[in-house]
PDB file of C-alpha atoms in Angstrom:
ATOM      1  CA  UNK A   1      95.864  73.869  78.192  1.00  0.00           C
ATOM      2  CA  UNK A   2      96.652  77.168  76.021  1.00  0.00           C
ATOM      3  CA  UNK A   3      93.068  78.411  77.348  1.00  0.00           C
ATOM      4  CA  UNK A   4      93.802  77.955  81.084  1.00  0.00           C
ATOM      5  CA  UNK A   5      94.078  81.207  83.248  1.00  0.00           C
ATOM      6  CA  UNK A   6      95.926  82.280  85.885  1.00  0.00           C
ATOM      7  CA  UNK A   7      93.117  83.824  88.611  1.00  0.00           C
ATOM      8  CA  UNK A   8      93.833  86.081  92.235  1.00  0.00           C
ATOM      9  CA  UNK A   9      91.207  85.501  93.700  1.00  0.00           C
ATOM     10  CA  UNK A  10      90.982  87.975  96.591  1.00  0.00           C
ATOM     11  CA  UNK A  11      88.896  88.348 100.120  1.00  0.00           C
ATOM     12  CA  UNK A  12      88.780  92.058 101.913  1.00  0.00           C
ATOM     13  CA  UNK A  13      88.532  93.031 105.563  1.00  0.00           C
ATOM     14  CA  UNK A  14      85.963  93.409 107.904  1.00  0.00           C
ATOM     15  CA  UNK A  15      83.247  95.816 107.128  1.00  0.00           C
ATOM     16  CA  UNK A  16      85.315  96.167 103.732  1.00  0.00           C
ATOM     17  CA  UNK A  17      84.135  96.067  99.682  1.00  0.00           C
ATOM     18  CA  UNK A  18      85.547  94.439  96.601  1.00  0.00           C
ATOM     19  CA  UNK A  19      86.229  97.911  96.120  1.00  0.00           C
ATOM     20  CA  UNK A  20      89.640  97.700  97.795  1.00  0.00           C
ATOM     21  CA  UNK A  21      90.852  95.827  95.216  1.00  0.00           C
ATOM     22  CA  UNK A  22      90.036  98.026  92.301  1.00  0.00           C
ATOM     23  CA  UNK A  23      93.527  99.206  92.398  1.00  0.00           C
ATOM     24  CA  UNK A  24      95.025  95.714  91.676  1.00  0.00           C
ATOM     25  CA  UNK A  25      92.242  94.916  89.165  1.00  0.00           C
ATOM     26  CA  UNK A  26      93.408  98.071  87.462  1.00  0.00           C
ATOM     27  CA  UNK A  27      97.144  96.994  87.134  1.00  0.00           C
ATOM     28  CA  UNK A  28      97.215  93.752  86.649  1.00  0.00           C
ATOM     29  CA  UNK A  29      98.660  91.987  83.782  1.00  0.00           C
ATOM     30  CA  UNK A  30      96.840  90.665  80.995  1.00  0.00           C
ATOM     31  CA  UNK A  31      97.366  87.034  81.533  1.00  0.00           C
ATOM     32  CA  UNK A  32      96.251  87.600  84.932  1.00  0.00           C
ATOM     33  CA  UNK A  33      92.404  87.457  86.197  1.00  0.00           C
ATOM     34  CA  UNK A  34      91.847  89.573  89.867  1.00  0.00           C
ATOM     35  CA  UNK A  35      88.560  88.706  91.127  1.00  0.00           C
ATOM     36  CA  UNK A  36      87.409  90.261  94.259  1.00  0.00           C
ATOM     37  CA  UNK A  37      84.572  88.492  96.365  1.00  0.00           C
ATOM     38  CA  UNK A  38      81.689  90.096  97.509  1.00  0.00           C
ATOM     39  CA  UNK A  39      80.125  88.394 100.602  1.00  0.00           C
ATOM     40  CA  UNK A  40      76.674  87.671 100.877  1.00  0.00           C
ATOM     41  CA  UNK A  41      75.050  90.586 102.103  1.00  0.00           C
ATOM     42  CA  UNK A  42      71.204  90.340 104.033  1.00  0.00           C
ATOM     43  CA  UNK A  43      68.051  90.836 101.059  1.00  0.00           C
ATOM     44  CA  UNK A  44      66.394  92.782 103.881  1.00  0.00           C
ATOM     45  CA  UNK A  45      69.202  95.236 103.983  1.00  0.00           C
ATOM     46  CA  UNK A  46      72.059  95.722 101.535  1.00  0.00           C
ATOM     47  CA  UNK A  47      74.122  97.198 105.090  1.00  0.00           C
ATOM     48  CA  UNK A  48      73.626  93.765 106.501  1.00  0.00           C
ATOM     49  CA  UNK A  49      76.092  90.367 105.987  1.00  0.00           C
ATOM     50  CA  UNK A  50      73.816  87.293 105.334  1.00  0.00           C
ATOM     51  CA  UNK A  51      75.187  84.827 107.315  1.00  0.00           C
ATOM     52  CA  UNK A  52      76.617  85.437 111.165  1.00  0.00           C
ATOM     53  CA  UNK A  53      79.006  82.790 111.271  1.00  0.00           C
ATOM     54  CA  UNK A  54      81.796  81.009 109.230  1.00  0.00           C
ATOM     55  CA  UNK A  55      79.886  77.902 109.861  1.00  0.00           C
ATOM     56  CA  UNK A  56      77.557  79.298 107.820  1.00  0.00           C
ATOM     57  CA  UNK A  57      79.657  81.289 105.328  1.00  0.00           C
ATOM     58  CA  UNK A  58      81.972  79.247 104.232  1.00  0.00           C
ATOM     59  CA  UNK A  59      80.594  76.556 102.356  1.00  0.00           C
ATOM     60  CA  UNK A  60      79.034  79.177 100.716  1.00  0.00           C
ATOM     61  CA  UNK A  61      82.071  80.931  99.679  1.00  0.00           C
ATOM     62  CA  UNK A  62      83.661  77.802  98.874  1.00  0.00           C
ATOM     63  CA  UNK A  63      81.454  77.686  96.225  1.00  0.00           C
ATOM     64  CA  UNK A  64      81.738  80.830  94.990  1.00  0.00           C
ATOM     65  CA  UNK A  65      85.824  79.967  95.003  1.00  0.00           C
ATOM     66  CA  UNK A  66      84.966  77.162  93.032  1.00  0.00           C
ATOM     67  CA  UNK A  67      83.035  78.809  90.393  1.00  0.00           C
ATOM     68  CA  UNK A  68      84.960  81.260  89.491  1.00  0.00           C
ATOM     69  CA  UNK A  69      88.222  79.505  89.931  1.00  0.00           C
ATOM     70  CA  UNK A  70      86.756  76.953  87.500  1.00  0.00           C
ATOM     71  CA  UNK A  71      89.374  75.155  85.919  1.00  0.00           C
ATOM     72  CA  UNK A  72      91.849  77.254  85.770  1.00  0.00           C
ATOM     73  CA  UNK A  73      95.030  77.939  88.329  1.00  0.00           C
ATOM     74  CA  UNK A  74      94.706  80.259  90.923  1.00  0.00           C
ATOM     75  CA  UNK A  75      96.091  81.847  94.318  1.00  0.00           C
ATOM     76  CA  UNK A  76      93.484  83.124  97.242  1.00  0.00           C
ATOM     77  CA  UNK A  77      94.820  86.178  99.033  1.00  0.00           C
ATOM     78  CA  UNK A  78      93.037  87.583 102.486  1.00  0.00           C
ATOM     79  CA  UNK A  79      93.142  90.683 104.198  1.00  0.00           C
ATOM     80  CA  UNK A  80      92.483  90.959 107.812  1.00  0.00           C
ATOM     81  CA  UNK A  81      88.887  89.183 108.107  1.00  0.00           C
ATOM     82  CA  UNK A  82      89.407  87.719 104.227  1.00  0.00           C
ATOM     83  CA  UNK A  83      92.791  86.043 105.320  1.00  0.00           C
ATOM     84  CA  UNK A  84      91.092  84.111 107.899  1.00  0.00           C
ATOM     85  CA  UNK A  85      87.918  83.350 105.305  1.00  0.00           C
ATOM     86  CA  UNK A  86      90.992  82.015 103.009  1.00  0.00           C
ATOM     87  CA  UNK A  87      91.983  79.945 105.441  1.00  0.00           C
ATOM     88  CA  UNK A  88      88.783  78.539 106.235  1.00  0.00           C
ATOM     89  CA  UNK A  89      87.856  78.025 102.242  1.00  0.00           C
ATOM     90  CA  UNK A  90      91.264  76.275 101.632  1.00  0.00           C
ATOM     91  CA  UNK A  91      90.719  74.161 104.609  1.00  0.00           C
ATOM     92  CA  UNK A  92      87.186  72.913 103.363  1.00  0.00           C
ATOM     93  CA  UNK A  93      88.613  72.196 100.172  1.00  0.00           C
ATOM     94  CA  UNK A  94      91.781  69.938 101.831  1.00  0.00           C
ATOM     95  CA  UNK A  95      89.008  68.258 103.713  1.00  0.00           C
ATOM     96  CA  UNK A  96      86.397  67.535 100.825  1.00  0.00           C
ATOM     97  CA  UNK A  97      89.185  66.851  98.321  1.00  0.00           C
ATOM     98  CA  UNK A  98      88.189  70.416  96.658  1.00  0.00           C
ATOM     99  CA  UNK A  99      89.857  72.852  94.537  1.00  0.00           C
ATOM    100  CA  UNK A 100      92.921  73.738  96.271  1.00  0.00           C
ATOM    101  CA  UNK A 101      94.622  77.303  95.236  1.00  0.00           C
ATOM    102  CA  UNK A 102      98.237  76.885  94.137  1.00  0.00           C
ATOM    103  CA  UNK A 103      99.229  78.818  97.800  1.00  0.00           C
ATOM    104  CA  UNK A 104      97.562  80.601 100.552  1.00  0.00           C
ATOM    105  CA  UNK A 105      98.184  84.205 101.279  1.00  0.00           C
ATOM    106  CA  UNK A 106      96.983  86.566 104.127  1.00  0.00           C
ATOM    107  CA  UNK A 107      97.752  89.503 105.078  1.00  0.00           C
ATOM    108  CA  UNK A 108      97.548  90.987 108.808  1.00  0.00           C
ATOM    109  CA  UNK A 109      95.439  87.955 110.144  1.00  0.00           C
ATOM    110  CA  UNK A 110      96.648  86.328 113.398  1.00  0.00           C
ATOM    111  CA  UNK A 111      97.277  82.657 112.597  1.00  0.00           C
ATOM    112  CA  UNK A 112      93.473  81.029 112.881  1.00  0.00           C
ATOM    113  CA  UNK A 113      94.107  78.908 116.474  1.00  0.00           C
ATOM    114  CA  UNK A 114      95.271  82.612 118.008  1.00  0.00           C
ATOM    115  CA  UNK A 115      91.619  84.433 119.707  1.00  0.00           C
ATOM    116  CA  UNK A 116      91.079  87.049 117.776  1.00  0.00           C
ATOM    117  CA  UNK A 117      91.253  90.356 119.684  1.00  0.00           C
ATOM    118  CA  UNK A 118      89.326  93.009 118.116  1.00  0.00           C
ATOM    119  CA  UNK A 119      89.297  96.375 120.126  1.00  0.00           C
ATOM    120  CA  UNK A 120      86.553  98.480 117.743  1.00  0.00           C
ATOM    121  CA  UNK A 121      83.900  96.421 119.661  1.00  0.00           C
ATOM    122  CA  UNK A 122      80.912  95.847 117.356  1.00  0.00           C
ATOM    123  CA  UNK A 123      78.691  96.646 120.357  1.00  0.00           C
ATOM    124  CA  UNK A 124      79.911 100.185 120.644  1.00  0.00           C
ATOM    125  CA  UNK A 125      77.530 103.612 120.009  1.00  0.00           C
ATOM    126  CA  UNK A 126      78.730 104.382 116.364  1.00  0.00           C
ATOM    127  CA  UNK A 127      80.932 107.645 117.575  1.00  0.00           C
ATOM    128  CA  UNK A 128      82.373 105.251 119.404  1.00  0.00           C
ATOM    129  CA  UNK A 129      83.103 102.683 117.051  1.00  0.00           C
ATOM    130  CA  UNK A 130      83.949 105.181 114.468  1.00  0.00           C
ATOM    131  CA  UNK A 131      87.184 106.134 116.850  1.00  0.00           C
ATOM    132  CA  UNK A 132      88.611 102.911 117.667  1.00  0.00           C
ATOM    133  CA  UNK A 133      88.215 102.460 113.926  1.00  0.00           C
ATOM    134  CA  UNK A 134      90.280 105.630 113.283  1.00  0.00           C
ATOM    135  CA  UNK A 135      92.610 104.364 116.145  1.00  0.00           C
ATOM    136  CA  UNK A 136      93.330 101.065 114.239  1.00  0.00           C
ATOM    137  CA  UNK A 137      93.925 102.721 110.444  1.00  0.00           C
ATOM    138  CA  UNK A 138      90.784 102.523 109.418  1.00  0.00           C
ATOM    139  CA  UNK A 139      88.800 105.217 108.970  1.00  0.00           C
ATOM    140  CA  UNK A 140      90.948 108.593 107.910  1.00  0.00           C
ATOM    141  CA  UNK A 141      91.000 111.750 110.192  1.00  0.00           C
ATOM    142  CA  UNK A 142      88.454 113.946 107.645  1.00  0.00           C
ATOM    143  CA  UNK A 143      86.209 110.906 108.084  1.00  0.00           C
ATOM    144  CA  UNK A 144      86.100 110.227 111.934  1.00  0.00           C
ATOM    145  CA  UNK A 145      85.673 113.985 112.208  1.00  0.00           C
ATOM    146  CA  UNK A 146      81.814 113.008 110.747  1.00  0.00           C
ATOM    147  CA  UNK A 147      80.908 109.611 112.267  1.00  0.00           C
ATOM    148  CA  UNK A 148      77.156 110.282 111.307  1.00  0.00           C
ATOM    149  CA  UNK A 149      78.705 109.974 107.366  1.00  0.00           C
ATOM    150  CA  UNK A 150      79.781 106.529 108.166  1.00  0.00           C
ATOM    151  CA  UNK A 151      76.769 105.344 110.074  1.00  0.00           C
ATOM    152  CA  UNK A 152      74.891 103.737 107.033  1.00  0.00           C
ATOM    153  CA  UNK A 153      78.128 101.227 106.934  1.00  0.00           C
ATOM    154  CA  UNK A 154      78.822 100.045 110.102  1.00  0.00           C
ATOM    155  CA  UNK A 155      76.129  97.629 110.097  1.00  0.00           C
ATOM    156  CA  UNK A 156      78.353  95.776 107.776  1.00  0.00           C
ATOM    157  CA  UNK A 157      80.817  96.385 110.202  1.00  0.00           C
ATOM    158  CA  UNK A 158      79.525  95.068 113.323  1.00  0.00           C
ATOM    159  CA  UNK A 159      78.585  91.833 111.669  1.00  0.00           C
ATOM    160  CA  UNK A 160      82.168  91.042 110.380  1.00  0.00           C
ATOM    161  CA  UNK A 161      83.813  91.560 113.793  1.00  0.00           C
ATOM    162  CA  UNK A 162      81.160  89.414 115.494  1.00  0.00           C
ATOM    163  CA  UNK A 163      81.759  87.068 112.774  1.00  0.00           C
ATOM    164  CA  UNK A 164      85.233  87.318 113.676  1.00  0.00           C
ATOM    165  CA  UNK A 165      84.372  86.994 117.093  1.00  0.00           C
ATOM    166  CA  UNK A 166      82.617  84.361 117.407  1.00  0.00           C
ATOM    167  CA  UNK A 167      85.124  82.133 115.556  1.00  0.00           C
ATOM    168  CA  UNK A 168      86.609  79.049 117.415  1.00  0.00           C
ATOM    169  CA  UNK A 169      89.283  77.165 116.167  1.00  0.00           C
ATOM    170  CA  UNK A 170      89.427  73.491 115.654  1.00  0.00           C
ATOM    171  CA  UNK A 171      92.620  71.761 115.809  1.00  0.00           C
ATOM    172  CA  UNK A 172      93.132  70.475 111.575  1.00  0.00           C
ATOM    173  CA  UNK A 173      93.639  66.982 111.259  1.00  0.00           C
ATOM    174  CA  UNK A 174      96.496  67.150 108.615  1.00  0.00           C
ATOM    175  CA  UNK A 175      98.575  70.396 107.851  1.00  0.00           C
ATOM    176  CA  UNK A 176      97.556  72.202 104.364  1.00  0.00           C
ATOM    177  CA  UNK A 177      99.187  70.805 101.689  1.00  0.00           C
ATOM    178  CA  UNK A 178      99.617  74.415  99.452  1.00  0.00           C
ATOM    179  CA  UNK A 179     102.624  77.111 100.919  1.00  0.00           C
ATOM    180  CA  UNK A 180     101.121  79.846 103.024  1.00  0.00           C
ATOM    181  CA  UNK A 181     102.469  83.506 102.260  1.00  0.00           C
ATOM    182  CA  UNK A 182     101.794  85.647 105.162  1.00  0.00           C
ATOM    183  CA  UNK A 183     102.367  89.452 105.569  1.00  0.00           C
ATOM    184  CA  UNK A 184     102.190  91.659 108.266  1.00  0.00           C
ATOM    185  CA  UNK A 185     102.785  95.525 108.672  1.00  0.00           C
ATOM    186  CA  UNK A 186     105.299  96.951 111.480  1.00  0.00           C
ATOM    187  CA  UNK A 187     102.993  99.435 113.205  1.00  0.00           C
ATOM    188  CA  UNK A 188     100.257  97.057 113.056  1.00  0.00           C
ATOM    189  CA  UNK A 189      98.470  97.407 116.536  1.00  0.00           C
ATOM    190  CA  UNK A 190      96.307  94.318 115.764  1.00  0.00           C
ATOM    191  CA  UNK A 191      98.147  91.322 114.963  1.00  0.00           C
ATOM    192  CA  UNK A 192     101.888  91.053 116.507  1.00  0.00           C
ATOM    193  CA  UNK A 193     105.059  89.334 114.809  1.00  0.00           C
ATOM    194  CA  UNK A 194     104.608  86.274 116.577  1.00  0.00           C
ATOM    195  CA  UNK A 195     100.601  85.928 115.867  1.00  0.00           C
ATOM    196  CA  UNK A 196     101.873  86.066 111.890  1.00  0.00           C
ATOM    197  CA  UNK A 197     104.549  83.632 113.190  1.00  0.00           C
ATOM    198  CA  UNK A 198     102.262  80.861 114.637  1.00  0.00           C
ATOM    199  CA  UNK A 199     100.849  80.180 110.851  1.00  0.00           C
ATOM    200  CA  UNK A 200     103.938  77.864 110.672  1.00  0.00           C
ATOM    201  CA  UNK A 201     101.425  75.272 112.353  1.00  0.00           C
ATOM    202  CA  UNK A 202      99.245  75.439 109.594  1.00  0.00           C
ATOM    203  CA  UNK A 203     101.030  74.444 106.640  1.00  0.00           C
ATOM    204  CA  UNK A 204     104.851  72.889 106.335  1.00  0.00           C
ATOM    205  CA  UNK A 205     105.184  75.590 103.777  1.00  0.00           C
ATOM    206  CA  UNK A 206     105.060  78.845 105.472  1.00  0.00           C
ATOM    207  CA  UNK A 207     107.374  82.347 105.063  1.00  0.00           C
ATOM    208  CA  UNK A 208     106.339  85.782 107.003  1.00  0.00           C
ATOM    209  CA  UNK A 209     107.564  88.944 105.621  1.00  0.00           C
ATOM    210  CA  UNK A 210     107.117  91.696 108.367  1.00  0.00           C
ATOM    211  CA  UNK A 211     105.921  95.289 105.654  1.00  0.00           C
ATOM    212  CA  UNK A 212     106.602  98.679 106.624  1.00  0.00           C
ATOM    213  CA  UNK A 213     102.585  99.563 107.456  1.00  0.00           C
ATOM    214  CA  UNK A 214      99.760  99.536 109.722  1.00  0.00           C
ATOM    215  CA  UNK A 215      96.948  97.097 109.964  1.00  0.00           C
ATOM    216  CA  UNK A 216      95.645  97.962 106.271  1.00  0.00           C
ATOM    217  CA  UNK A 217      97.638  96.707 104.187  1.00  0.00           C
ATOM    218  CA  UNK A 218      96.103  96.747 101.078  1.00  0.00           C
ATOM    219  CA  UNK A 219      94.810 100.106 100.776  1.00  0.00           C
ATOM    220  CA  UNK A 220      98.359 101.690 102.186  1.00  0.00           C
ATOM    221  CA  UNK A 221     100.076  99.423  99.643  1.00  0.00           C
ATOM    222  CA  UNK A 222     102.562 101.046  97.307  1.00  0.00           C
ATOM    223  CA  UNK A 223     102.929  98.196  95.255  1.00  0.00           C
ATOM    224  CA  UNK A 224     105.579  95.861  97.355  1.00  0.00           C
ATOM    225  CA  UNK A 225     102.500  94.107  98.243  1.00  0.00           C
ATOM    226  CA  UNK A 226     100.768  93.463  94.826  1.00  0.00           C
ATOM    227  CA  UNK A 227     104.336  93.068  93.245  1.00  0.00           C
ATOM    228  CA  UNK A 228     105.020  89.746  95.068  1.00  0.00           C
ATOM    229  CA  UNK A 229     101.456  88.566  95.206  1.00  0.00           C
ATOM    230  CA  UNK A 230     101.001  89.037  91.334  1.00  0.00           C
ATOM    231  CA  UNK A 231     104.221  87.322  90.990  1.00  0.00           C
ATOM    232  CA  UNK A 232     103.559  84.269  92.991  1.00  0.00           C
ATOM    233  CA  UNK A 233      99.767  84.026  91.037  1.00  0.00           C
ATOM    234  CA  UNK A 234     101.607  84.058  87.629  1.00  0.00           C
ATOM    235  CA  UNK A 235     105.080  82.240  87.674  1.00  0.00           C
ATOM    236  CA  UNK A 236     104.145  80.113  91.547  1.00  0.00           C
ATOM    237  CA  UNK A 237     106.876  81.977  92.959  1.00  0.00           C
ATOM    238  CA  UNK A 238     106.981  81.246  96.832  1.00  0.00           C
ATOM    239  CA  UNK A 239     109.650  83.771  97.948  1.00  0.00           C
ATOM    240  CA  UNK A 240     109.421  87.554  98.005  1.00  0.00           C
ATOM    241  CA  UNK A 241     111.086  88.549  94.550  1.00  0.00           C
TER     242      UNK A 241
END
């Protein structure tokens, strides 16, 4: 038991990196692993997801989960697109008597049976889509001012919000038995209080804490964020501290 880890294991948003989570990599404690997941992009083109749907996707992320959860404890955190991919791995493990992570966090995802409303529209010209991005947080003003710069990406992108998109809840047929953490940022355009409120459907275990922030809220964090969630990972806190 002395050789057992503690593991975040983390999911970003929509046409997002591991990358974003270089910061909490970087500060984490030594008794605590931060592994970021990289979804399975297209072997035609490295700008290109794999897989189109979370039919598709998840079992194969669930796997991933597994493996490099291996034994050891650990807590999956989502942001925006990644919260509801959390969701969706945690569910498939309830349901196959998997893995489960000791809780469930997302950040700025609606709760899963809420449509998702996304208003960059993957099918928009990429000046286009490079504004609304802008619009929602996304892309910073010295970037939009160059949409041609961002091109390259927004295959990635597109893909994610169709993936997104094209998501239809089914009803669970037992609540999830791990707590649910869920955070949300005040000027966050996206997902209102009450879509961060309806995850108490989910789970019998579920708090919402309401950040000062947009829809982002892992690359605006100033630590609040990280704070709690590296705190819940290590000592299975399930209250901000």
């Amino acid at each position: 038991m002395e050789n057992r880890r503690t593991k975040l294991i983390c999911l970003h948003h929509a046409g997002g990196s591991p990358s974003v989570f270089e910061p909490w990599v970087r500060a984490a404690p030594e008794e605590l692993d931060v592994i970021a997941l990289e979804l399975p992009r297209s072997q035609d083109s490295a700008t290109r997801r794999l897989y189109g749907t979370t039919e598709e996707l998840v079992p194969v992320l669930a796997e991933d989960v597994a493996e490099k959860a291996a034994c050891d404890d650990y807590v999956l955190f989502g942001q925006s697109m990644g919260g509801l991919l959390a969701y969706l791995v945690t569910r498939h493990f309830h349901e196959r008597m998997g893995p489960l992570p000791e809780a469930l966090v997302v950040a700025a995802y609606a709760a899963p049976h809420i449509p998702w409303r996304d208003p960059t529209d993957p099918d928009a010209p990429d000046g286009e889509l490079v504004r609304r991005l802008h619009d929602i947080g996304g892309v910073p003003d010295w970037l939009a001012a160059h949409p041609e710069w961002l091109s390259p990406f927004l295959g990635l992108v597109r893909d994610d919000a169709r993936l997104c998109g094209s998501y239809r809840h089914v009803p669970q047929s037992s609540r999830l038995p791990v707590p649910v953490r869920v955070f949300g940022g005040n000027r966050d355009i996206l997902v209102p209080e009450q879509a961060l409120r309806a995850w108490a459907e989910i789970s019998d275990d579920v708090t919402v804490d309401v950040l000062d922030g947009g829809h982002f809220l892992v690359s605006e964090d100033f630590g609040h964020l990280r704070k709690y969630v590296f705190g819940l990972a290590m000592n299975g806190r399930t209250g901000v501290g």
